[in-house]
Amino acid sequence: MNEKTKQGAERDRQHLWHPFTEQRAWCAEDHEILLIERGEGVWLWDTEGRRYFDGNSSIWTNIHGHSHPHILDALRQQMEKICHSSFLGFSHEAAGLLAQRLCEFFPANTLTRVFYSDDGSTAIECAMKMALQYRMQRGQEHRQQIVAFANGYHGDTLGAASLGGVDLFFRRFRHWGMKVDFVGSVEELQRRDASSIAAVVLEPMIQGVNEMRPWPAGMLRCLRHWCDAHDVHLILDEVMTGFGRTGKMFACQQEEVIPDFLCLAKGLTGGYLPMAATLTKEGIYEAFFGKEHVFYYGHSYTANPLGCAAALANLDVFATELQQELLEEKCRTFSSLVQTFSHLRGVREVRHLGMIAGVELHGEVGTGAEVCLAARKHGLLTRAIGNTVVLMPPLCATAEEMDFAVRALTQAINSTNP
Ligand SMILES: *Cc1c(COP(=O)(O)O)cnc(C)c1O
């Protein structure tokens, strides 16, 4: 271990506190702390000069790979002008361009308005507040219920966490959070009295944190019909599924559904900067006209110009390097590669959609983490949720690179299940 690695790890043990991490085990002497130093394409290098495949797209954010020249150029150009200015009281060009391009992914007069925030959790907070305030301003105060799906995940700030259905993460704070109703399926929702419901929140097509679990085909469209029939708003959380991850630009396009609120974050900037957007319809936006109807919500870094520049460049790269046919071809390659996991003795089930896969393992709690640790030795970094190992490569991954990742994970699974 070189000096830089040693000192970095030591400082980490002394001063840092990591998310979703049991810190005593993290700080233990026999736990090797990797310090990531640089990245290019699907590859990451640590301070020891070792190269790894970025197997979960740097916690589900990266789209076109690291250090993409076009995104770096866009950031440099923006940086030379200004890094941040206030969006309270002023506007800037990139914010408008980005909003226009996001809305253009949807038919005219559907999603037309963009409200920026900082990350997935705040994109959700913002949609919830809009949905509730909208009802107050339309004389529908009786509609104040928000419904979420069991085992869903929508972020960790207190409001977004109230929508979280994964008990391990959220049960401690139930008492303080918002009152939220949970359902397990659309059928269950159909049996509910809809008259007090303001909005339903869903991760479309596939639940991420719930160990990569796809919904049954047609579920999303069915939910949209029910919402329409009962005047309930549909909030789609595409924080994980957005920007090509499922094989279409947005997961809702898989079933030709347009939500009333669309929440975007992680991949919005290509995975380069924290930034989020909540898209909504003109009719909802118009309910906020008038002095007494102002939407009192915002963050200091709202519409950060660097974030907007990265997001615009991210969309450029889709147009120049990752057109729909190529993305679909990559998804087919990925699909046939990950299906090979199901032949391994240590694997219980493989779930996948687009460029997202969850490989559920047999074995005791902790097997997932153990396999991920073993995968490091084969040049793959990723993270497990429970006993499901996530494989979610950046979309720029070539067939050879995907093959590398699948081989590495196969060896790791085999080595932990002799
Ligand atoms: C990651 C995630 C969030 C939260 O986003 P943050 O940027 O971590 O706040 C919300 N919803 C889904 C579906 C996610 O995957």
CSV table of N, CA, C and O in Angstrom, one decimal, residues 53 73 85 105 124 149 155 167 198 200 218 229 354:
chain,number,residue,atom,x,y,z
A,53,PHE,N,-13.9,-2.2,-13.2
A,53,PHE,CA,-15.1,-1.9,-14.0
A,53,PHE,C,-16.2,-1.3,-13.0
A,53,PHE,O,-16.4,-1.8,-11.9
A,73,ASP,N,-15.8,19.2,-21.7
A,73,ASP,CA,-15.7,20.4,-22.5
A,73,ASP,C,-16.9,21.4,-22.1
A,73,ASP,O,-16.7,22.6,-21.8
A,85,SER,N,-25.1,31.1,-9.9
A,85,SER,CA,-25.8,32.3,-9.7
A,85,SER,C,-27.1,32.0,-9.2
A,85,SER,O,-27.5,30.8,-9.2
A,105,PHE,N,-39.0,15.5,-25.0
A,105,PHE,CA,-39.1,14.0,-25.0
A,105,PHE,C,-40.6,13.5,-24.9
A,105,PHE,O,-40.8,12.4,-25.1
A,124,ILE,N,-38.5,14.5,-5.4
A,124,ILE,CA,-39.7,13.8,-4.9
A,124,ILE,C,-40.4,14.7,-3.9
A,124,ILE,O,-41.6,14.9,-4.0
A,149,PHE,N,-46.1,2.5,-3.0
A,149,PHE,CA,-46.1,1.1,-3.2
A,149,PHE,C,-45.1,0.4,-2.1
A,149,PHE,O,-44.1,1.0,-1.8
A,155,GLY,N,-36.0,8.0,-1.7
A,155,GLY,CA,-35.0,8.9,-1.1
A,155,GLY,C,-35.0,9.0,0.4
A,155,GLY,O,-35.8,8.3,1.0
A,167,ASP,N,-38.7,-1.5,5.1
A,167,ASP,CA,-38.8,-1.3,6.6
A,167,ASP,C,-37.4,-1.1,7.2
A,167,ASP,O,-37.2,-0.3,8.1
A,198,ALA,N,-54.7,12.3,-3.2
A,198,ALA,CA,-54.1,13.3,-4.0
A,198,ALA,C,-53.3,12.8,-5.1
A,198,ALA,O,-53.4,13.1,-6.3
A,200,VAL,N,-50.5,9.2,-6.4
A,200,VAL,CA,-49.9,7.9,-6.2
A,200,VAL,C,-48.4,8.0,-6.7
A,200,VAL,O,-48.2,8.6,-7.8
A,218,GLY,N,-47.7,-4.2,-18.2
A,218,GLY,CA,-49.0,-3.6,-18.3
A,218,GLY,C,-49.4,-2.9,-17.0
A,218,GLY,O,-50.4,-2.2,-16.9
A,229,ALA,N,-59.2,7.7,-14.2
A,229,ALA,CA,-60.6,7.5,-13.9
A,229,ALA,C,-61.0,8.1,-12.5
A,229,ALA,O,-62.1,8.4,-12.3
A,354,GLY,N,-33.6,-3.8,-19.5
A,354,GLY,CA,-32.7,-2.9,-20.1
A,354,GLY,C,-31.2,-3.2,-19.7
A,354,GLY,O,-30.7,-4.3,-19.8
